[in-house]
Tab-separated table of C-alpha atoms and ligand atoms in Angstrom:
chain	number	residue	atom	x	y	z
T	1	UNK	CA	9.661	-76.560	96.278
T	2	UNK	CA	6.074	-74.876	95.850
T	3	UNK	CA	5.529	-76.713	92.703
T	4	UNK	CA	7.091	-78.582	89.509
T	5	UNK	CA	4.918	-77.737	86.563
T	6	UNK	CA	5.439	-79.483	82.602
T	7	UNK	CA	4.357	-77.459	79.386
T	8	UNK	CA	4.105	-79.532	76.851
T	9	UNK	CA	3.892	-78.622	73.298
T	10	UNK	CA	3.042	-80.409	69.935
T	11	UNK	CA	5.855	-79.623	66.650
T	12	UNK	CA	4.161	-77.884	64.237
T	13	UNK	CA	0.861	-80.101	65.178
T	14	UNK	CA	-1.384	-79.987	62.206
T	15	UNK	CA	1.478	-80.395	59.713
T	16	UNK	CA	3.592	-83.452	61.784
T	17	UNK	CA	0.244	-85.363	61.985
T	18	UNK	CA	-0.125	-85.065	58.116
T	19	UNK	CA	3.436	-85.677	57.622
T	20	UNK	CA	3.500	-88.812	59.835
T	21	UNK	CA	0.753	-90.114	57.892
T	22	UNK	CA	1.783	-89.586	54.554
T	23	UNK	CA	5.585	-89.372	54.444
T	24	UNK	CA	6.230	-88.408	50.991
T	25	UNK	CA	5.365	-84.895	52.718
T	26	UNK	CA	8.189	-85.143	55.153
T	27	UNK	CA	10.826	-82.602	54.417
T	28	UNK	CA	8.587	-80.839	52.219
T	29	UNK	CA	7.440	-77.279	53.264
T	30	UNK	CA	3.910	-77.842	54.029
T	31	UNK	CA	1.027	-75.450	54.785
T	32	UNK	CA	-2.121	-76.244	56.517
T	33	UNK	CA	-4.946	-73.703	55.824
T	34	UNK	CA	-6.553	-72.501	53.171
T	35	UNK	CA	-5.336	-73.425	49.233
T	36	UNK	CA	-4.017	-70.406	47.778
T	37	UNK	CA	-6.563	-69.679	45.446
T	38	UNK	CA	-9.349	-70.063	48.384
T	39	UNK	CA	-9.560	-66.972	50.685
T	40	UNK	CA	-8.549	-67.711	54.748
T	41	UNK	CA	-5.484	-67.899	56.717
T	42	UNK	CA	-2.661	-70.525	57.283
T	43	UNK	CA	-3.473	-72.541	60.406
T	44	UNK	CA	0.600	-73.865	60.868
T	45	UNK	CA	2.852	-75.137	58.519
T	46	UNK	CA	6.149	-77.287	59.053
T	47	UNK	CA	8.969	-76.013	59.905
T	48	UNK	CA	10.755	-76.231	56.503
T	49	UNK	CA	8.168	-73.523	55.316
T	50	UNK	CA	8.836	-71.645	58.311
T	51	UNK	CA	11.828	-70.778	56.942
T	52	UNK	CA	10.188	-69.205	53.573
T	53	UNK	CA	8.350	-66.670	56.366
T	54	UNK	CA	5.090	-68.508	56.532
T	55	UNK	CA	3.702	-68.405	60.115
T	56	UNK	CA	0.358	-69.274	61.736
T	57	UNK	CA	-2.869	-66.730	61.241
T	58	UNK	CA	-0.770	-65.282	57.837
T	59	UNK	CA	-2.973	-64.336	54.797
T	60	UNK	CA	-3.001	-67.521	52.093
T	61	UNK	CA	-1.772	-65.521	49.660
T	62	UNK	CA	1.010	-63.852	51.608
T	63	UNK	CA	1.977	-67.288	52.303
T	64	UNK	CA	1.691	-68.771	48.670
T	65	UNK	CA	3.692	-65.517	47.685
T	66	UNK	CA	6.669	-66.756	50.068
T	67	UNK	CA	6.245	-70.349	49.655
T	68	UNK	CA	4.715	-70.904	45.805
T	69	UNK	CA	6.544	-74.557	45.829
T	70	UNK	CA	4.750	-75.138	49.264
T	71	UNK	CA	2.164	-78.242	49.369
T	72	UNK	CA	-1.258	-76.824	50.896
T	73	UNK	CA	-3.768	-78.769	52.699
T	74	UNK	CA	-6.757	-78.308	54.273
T	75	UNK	CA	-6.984	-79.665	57.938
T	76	UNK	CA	-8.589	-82.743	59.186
T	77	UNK	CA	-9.647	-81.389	62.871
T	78	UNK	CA	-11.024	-85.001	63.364
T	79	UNK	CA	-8.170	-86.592	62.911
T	80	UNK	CA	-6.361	-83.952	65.430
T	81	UNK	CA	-8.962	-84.216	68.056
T	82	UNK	CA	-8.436	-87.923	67.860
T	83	UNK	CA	-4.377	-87.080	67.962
T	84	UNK	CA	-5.319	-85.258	70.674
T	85	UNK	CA	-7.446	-87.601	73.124
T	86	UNK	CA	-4.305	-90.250	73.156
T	87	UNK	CA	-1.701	-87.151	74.109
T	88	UNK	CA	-4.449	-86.487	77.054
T	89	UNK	CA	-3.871	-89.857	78.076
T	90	UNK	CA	-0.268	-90.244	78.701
T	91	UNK	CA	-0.101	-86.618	79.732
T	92	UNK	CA	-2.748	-87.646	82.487
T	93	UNK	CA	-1.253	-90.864	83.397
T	94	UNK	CA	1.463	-88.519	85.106
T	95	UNK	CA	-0.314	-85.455	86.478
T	96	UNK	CA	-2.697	-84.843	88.930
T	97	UNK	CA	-4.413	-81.520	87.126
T	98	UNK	CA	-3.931	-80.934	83.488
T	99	UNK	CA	-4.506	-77.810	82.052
T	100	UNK	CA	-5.799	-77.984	78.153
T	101	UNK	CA	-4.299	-74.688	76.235
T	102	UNK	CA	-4.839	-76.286	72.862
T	103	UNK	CA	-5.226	-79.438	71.361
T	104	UNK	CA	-1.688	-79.733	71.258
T	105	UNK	CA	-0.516	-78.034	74.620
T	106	UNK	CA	-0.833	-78.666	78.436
T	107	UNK	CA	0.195	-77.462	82.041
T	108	UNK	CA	0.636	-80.900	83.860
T	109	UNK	CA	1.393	-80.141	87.478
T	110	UNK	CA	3.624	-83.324	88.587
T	111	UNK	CA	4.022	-81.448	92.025
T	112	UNK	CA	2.671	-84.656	94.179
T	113	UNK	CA	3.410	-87.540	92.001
T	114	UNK	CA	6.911	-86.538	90.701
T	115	UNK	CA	8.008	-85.968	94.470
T	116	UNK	CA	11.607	-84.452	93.737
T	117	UNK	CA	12.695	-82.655	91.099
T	118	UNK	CA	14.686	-85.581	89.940
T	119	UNK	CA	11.476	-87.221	89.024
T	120	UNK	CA	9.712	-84.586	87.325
T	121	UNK	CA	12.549	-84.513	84.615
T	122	UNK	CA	12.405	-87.658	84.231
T	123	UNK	CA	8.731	-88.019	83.595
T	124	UNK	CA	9.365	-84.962	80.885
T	125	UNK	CA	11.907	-86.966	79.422
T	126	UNK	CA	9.075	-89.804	79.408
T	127	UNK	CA	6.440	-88.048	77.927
T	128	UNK	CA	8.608	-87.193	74.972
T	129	UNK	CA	9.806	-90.628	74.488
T	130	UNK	CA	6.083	-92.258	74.436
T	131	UNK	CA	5.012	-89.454	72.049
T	132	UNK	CA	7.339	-90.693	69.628
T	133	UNK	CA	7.323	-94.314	69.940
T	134	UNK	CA	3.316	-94.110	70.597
T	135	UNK	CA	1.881	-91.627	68.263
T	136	UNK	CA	5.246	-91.327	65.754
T	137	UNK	CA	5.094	-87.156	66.603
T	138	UNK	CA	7.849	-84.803	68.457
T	139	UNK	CA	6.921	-82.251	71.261
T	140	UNK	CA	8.879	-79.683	73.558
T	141	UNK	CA	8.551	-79.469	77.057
T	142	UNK	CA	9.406	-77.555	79.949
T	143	UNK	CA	10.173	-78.193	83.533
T	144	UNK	CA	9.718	-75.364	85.769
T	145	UNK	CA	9.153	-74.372	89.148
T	146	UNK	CA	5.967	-71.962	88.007
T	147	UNK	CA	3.445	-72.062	84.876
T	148	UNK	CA	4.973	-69.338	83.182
T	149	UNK	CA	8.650	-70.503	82.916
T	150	UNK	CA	7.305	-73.772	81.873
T	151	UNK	CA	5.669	-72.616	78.802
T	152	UNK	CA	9.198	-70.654	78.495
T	153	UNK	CA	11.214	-73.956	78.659
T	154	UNK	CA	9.313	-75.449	76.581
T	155	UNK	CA	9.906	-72.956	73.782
T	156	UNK	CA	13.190	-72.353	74.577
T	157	UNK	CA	14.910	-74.943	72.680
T	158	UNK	CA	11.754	-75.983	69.743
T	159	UNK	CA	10.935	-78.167	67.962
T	160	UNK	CA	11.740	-81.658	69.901
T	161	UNK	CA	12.996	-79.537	72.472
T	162	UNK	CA	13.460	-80.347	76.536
T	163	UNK	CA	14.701	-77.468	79.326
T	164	UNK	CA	14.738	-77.360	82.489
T	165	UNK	CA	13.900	-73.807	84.491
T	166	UNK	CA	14.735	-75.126	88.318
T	167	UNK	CA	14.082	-71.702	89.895
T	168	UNK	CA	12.992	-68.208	90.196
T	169	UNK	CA	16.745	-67.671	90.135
T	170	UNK	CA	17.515	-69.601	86.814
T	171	UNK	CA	14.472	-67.665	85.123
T	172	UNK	CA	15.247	-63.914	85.964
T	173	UNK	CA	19.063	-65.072	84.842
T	174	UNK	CA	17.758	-66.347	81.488
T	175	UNK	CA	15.021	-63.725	80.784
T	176	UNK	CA	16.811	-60.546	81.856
T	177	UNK	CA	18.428	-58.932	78.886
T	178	UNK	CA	15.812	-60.387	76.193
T	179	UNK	CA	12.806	-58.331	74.835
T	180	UNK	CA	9.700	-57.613	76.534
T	181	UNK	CA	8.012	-59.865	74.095
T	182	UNK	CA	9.728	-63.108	75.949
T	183	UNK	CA	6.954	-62.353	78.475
T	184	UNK	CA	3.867	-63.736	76.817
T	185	UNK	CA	1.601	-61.619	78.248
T	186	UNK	CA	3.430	-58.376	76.610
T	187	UNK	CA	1.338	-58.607	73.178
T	188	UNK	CA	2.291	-55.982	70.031
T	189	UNK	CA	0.080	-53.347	71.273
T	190	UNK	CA	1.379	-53.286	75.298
T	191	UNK	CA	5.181	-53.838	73.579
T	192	UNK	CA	4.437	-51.008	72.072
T	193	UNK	CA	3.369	-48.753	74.828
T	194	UNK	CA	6.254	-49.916	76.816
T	195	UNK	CA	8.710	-49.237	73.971
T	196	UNK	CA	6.958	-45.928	73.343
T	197	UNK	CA	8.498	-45.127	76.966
T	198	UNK	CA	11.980	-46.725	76.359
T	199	UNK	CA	11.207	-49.957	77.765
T	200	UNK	CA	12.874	-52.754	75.602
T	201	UNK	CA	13.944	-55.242	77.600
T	202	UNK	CA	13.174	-57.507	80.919
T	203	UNK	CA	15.886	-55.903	82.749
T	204	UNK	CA	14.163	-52.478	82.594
T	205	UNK	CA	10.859	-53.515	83.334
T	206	UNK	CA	12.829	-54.604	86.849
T	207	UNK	CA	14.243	-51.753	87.007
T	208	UNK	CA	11.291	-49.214	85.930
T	209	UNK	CA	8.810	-51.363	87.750
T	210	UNK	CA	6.735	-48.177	88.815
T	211	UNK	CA	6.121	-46.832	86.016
T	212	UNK	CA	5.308	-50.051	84.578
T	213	UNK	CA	2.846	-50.348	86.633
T	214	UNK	CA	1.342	-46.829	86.261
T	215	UNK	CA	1.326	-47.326	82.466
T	216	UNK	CA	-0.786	-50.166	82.272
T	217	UNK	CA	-2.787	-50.622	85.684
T	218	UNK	CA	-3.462	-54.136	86.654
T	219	UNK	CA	-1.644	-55.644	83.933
T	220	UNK	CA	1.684	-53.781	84.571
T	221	UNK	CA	1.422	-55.387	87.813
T	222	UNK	CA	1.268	-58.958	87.020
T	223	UNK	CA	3.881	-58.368	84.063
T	224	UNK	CA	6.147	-56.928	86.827
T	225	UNK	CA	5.815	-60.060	89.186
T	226	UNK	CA	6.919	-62.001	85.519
T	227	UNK	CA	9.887	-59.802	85.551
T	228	UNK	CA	10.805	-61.113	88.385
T	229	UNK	CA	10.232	-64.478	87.737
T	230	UNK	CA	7.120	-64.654	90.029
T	231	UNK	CA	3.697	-66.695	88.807
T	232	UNK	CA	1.767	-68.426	91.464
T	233	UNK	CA	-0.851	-69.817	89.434
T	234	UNK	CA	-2.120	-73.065	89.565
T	235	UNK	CA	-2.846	-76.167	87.202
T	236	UNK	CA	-6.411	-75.134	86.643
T	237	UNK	CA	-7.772	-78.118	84.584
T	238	UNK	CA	-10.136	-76.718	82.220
T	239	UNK	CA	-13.763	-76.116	83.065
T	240	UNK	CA	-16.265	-74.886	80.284
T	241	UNK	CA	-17.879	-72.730	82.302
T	242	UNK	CA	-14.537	-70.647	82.412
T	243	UNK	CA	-15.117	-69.760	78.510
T	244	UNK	CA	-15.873	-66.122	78.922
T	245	UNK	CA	-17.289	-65.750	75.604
T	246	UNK	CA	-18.314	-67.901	72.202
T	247	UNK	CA	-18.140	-66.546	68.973
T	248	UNK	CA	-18.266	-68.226	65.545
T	249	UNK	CA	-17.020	-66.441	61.770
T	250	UNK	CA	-16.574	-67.021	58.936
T	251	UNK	CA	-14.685	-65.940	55.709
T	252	UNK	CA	-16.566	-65.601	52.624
T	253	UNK	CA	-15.073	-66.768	49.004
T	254	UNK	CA	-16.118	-63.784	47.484
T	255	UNK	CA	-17.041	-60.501	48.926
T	256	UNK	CA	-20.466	-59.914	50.276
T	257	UNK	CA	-22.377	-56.694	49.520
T	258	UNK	CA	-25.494	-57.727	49.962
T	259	UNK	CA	-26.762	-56.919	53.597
T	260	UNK	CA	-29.790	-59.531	53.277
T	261	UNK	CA	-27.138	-62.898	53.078
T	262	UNK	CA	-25.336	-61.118	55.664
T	263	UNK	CA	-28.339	-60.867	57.774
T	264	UNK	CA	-28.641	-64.710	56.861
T	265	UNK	CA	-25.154	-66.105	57.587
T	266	UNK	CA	-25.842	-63.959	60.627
T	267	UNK	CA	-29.020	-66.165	61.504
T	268	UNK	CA	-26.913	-69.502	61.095
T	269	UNK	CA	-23.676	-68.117	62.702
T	270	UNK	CA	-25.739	-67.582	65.382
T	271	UNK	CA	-27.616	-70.761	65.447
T	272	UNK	CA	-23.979	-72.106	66.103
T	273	UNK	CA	-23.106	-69.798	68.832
T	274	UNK	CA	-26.260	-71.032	70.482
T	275	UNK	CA	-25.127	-74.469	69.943
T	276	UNK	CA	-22.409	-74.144	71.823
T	277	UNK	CA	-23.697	-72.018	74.664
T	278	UNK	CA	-26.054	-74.387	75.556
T	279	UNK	CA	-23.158	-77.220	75.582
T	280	UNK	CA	-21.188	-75.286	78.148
T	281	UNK	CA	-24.855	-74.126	79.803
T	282	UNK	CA	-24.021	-70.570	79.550
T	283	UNK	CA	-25.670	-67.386	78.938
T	284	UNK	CA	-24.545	-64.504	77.758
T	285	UNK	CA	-25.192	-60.261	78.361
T	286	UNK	CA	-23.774	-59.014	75.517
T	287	UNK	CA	-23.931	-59.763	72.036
T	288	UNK	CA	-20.834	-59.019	69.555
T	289	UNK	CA	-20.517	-58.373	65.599
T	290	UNK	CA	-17.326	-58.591	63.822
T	291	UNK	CA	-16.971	-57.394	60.114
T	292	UNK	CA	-14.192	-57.490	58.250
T	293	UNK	CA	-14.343	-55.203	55.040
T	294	UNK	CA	-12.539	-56.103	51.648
T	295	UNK	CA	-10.324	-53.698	52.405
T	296	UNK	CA	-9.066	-55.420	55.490
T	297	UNK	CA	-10.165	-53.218	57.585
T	298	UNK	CA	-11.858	-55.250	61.044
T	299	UNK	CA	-14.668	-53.170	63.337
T	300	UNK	CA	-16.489	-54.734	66.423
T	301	UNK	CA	-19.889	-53.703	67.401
T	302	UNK	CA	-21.653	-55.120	70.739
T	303	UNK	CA	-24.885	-54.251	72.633
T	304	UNK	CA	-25.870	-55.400	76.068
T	305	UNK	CA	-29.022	-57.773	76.345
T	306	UNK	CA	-30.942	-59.536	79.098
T	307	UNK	CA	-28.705	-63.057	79.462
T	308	UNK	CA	-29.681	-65.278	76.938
T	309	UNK	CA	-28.454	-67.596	74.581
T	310	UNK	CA	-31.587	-67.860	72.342
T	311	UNK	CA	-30.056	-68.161	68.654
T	312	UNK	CA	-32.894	-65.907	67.682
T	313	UNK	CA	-32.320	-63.131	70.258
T	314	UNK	CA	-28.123	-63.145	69.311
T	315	UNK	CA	-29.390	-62.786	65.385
T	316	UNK	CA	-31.601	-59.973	65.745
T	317	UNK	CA	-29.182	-57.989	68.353
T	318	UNK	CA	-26.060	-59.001	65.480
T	319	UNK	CA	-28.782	-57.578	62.828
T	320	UNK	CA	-29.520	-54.294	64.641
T	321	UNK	CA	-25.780	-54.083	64.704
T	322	UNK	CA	-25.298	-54.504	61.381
T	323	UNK	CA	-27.799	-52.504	60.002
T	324	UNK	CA	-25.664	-49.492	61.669
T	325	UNK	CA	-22.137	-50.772	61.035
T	326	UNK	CA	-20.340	-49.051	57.464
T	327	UNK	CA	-22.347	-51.001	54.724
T	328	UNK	CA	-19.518	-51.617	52.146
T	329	UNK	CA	-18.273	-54.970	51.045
T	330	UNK	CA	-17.734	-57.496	53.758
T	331	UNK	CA	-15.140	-60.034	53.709
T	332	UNK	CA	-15.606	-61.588	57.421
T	333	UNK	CA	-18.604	-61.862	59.181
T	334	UNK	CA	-18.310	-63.009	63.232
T	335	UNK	CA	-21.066	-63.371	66.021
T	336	UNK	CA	-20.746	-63.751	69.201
T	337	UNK	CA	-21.882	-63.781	73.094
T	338	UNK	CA	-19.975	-62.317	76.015
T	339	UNK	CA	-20.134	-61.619	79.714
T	340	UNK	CA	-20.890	-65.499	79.965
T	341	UNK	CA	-22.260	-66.767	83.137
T	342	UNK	CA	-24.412	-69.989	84.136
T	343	UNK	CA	-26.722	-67.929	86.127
T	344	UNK	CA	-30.028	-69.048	84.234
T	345	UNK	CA	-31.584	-66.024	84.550
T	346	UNK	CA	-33.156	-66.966	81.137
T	347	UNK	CA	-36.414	-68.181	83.618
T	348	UNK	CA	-36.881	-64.416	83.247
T	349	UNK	CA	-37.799	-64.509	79.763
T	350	UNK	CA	-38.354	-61.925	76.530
T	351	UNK	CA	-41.609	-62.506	76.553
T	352	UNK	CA	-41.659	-61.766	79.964
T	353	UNK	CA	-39.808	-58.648	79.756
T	354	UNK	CA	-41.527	-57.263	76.630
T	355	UNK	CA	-44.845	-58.925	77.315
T	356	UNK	CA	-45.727	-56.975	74.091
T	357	UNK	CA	-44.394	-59.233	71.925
T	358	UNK	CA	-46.764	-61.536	70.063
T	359	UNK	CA	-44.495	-64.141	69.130
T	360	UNK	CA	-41.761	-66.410	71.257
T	361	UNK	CA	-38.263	-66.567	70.392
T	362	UNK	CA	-39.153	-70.063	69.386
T	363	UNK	CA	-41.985	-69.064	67.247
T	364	UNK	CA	-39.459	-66.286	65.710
T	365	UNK	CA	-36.964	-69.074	65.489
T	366	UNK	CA	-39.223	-71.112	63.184
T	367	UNK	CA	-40.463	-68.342	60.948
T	368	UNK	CA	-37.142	-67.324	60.351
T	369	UNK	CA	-36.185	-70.816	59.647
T	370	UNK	CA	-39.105	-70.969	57.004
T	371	UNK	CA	-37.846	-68.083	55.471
T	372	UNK	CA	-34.348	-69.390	54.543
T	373	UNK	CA	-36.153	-72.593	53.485
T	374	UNK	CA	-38.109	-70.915	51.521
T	375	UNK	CA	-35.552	-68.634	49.711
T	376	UNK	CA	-32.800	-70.655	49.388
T	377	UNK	CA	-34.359	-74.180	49.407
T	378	UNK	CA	-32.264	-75.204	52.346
T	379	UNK	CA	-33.718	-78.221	54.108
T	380	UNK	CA	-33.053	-77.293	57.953
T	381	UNK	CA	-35.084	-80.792	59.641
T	382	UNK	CA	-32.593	-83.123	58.209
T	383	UNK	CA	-29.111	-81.379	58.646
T	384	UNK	CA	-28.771	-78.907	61.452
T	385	UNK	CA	-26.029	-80.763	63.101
T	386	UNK	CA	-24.006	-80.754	60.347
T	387	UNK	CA	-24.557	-77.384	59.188
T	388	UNK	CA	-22.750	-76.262	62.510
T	389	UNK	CA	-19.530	-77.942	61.549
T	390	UNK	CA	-16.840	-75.376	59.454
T	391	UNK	CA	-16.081	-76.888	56.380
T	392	UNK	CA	-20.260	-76.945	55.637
T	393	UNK	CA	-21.269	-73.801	57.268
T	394	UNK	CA	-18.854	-72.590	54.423
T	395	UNK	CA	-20.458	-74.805	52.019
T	396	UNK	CA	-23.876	-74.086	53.166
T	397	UNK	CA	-23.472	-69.992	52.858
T	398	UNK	CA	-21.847	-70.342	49.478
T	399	UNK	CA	-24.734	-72.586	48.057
T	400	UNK	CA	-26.986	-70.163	49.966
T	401	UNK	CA	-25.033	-66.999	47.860
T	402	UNK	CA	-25.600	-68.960	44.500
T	403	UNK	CA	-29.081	-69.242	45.098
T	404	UNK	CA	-30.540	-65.773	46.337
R	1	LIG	N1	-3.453	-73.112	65.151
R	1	LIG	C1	-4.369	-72.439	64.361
R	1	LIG	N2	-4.327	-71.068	64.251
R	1	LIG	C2	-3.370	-70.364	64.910
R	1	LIG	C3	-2.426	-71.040	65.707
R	1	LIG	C4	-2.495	-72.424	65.796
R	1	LIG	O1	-5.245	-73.066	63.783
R	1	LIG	N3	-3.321	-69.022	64.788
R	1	LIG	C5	-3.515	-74.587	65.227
R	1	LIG	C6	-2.573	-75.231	64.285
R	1	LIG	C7	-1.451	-75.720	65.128
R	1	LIG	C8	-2.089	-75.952	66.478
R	1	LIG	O2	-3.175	-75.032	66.541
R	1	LIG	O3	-0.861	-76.905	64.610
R	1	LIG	C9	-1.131	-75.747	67.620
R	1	LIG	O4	-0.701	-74.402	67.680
R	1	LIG	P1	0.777	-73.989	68.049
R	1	LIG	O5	0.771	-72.531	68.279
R	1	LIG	O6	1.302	-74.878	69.147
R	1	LIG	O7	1.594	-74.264	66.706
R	1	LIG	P2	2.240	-75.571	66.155
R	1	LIG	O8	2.067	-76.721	67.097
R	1	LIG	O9	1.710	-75.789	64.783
R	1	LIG	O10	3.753	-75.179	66.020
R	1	LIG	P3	4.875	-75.035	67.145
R	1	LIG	O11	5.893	-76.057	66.800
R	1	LIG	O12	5.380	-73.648	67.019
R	1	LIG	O13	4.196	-75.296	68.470
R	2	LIG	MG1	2.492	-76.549	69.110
């Protein structure tokens, strides 16, 4: 055997953490998100809401439609994260490489220290059991031979689930006359290509493998070898330099018409997306703006730049964006940076390149910075840091909106 790989995978996460610390909530369809009457998406919800139709990423009001008895709560990402750090420990105690998907999901490749299959069930059947008597929470997990059939087993019997997928054998067997979709890396939009062309389930992918691959190139490919059961990848435990890109958004409370507090919830947005870069020491070629209008409707906009991750340099490429996107009411507002690499080719610098330009990105930095003080009467020396963090870059832009 090549390899024994566990997927592991939180319940509901958000939701079971509240739950377990609050039990009146248990049994209770809960919703973690937005409130209904704020605007913003559900980030999960127990599984008794499930039921009502409520799923992760749905509209707050979609969900309060199907759910009005449902109890909403905002999340406490600190409290998750800290959830989080003690699953990393007994999930490490039994791997030699994690892989971090989410806060709440892992690869663990138990190859070397399970040594037989025998033992990597059993240290699945472990890891479940200390969850619950550790940290009072349910998971599912999967034991497979590859990454891909893990994640499978792991779904296949949710929540507080545990599967086993042995071999290539047992995975084609299981797969073959489901949907496309069971593959997880057939999204909607390649689903519906391949059903455009009569493709519906596993089996014909198998069996139409060609033109498979000649409908969607390099992709068609590796879905193929999933057909078939076949996923060499390894337990690649996360790196930061592997982020490809960083972006930051945010949804307003009301809708925004006017372009200058875009431009200025672009500035900060991009302070954060700075923030970050320089975390992960990155820089980034290309520079992206997302808008979604009040009518739902979502474009994306990006430019190519010399690498950088200069706050100031992302703001004014997101501005010259903007000022050329539709100008109609804006509901969502992203930033972000893209083609990431750690080459610091940011020796090489603006000034350098456009030697014409009187002032540094620093010095542009700092105006700009005196110009929001000076508008809004936002005190930046004091509380940058915790500007940056969601629940007061929200705050922040809304104060910022009341006094333009
Ligand atoms: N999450 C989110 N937005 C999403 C999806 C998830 O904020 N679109 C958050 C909330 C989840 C956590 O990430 O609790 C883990 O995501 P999962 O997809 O694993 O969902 P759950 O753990 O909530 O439910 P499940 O039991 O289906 O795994
Ligand atoms: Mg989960």
């Amino acid at each position: 055997m090549d390899q024994i790989i566990i997927h592991v995978d939180m319940d509901a996460f958000y939701a079971s953490v509240e739950i377990r610390d609050d039990p009146s909530l248990k049994g209770k369809p809960l919703i973690i998100g937005s409130l209904p009457r704020e605007r913003g998406v559900v980030a999960t919800c127990s599984y008794e809401a499930r039921k009502f139709g409520v799923h992760s990423a749905m509209n707050i009001k979609e969900a309060y439609r199907l759910c009005p008895n449902g109890v909403f709560m905002h999340p406490n990402f600190d409290k998750y994260r800290a959830v989080s750090s003690q699953l990393h420990e007994i999930w490490n105690a039994y791997a030699s490489a994690s892989e971090y998907i989410a806060l709440d999901e892992a690869y663990l490749d138990v190859t070397e220290k399970a040594g037989s299959w025998e033992n990597a069930c059993e240290i699945a059947r472990t890891i479940k059991r200390r969850t619950g008597d550790e940290l009072g929470l349910t998971c599912s997990v999967g034991v497979a031979y590859c990454k891909s059939a893990a994640k499978t087993a792991s779904e296949e019997k949710k929540p507080d689930g545990y599967f086993e997928i042995p071999t290539q054998a047992d995975f084609v067997d299981l797969m073959i006359d489901r949907d496309i979709r069971v593959l997880y890396t057939v999204g909607a939009k390649t689903a519906e290509k391949l059903y455009g062309i009569g493709i519906r389930t596993v089996r014909d992918i198998q069996q139409r493998k060609d033109e498979v691959i000649h409908l969607l190139g390099k992709q068609g490919q590796w879905i193929t070898q999933l057909a078939f059961g076949i996923d060499e990848r390894k337990v690649s435990p996360y790196k930061p330099e592997d982020a490809k890109s960083i972006s930051r958004e945010l949804t307003f409370q009301e809708d925004v018409t006017d372009i200058e507090l875009l431009k200025d919830a672009l500035l900060l947005l991009s302070m954060s997306v700075e923030r970050r870069a320089a975390r992960v020491e990155l820089y980034g070629e290309g520079v992206t703006l997302k808008l979604t209008y009040a009518d739902m409707k979502n474009i994306t906009r990006s430019s190519m730049i010399p690498p950088t991750r200069s706050a100031i340099r992302i703001y004014e490429e997101a501005v010259k964006l903007l000022e050329r996107a539709p100008q109609r009411a804006v509901r969502l507002i992203g930033v972000g940076l893209y083609h990431m690499s750690n080459e610091s080719w940011e020796q090489l610098r603006f000034e350098d390149i456009l030697p014409s330009e009187a002032q540094t990105p620093k010095d542009r930095m700092d105006a700009a910075l005196i110009r929001l003080n000076k508008k809004y009467g936002l005190d930046f020396a004091g509380n940058l840091d915790r500007i940056f963090q969601g629940e007061t870059m929200y705050k922040t832009i809304e104060y910022m909106r009341k006094h333009s």
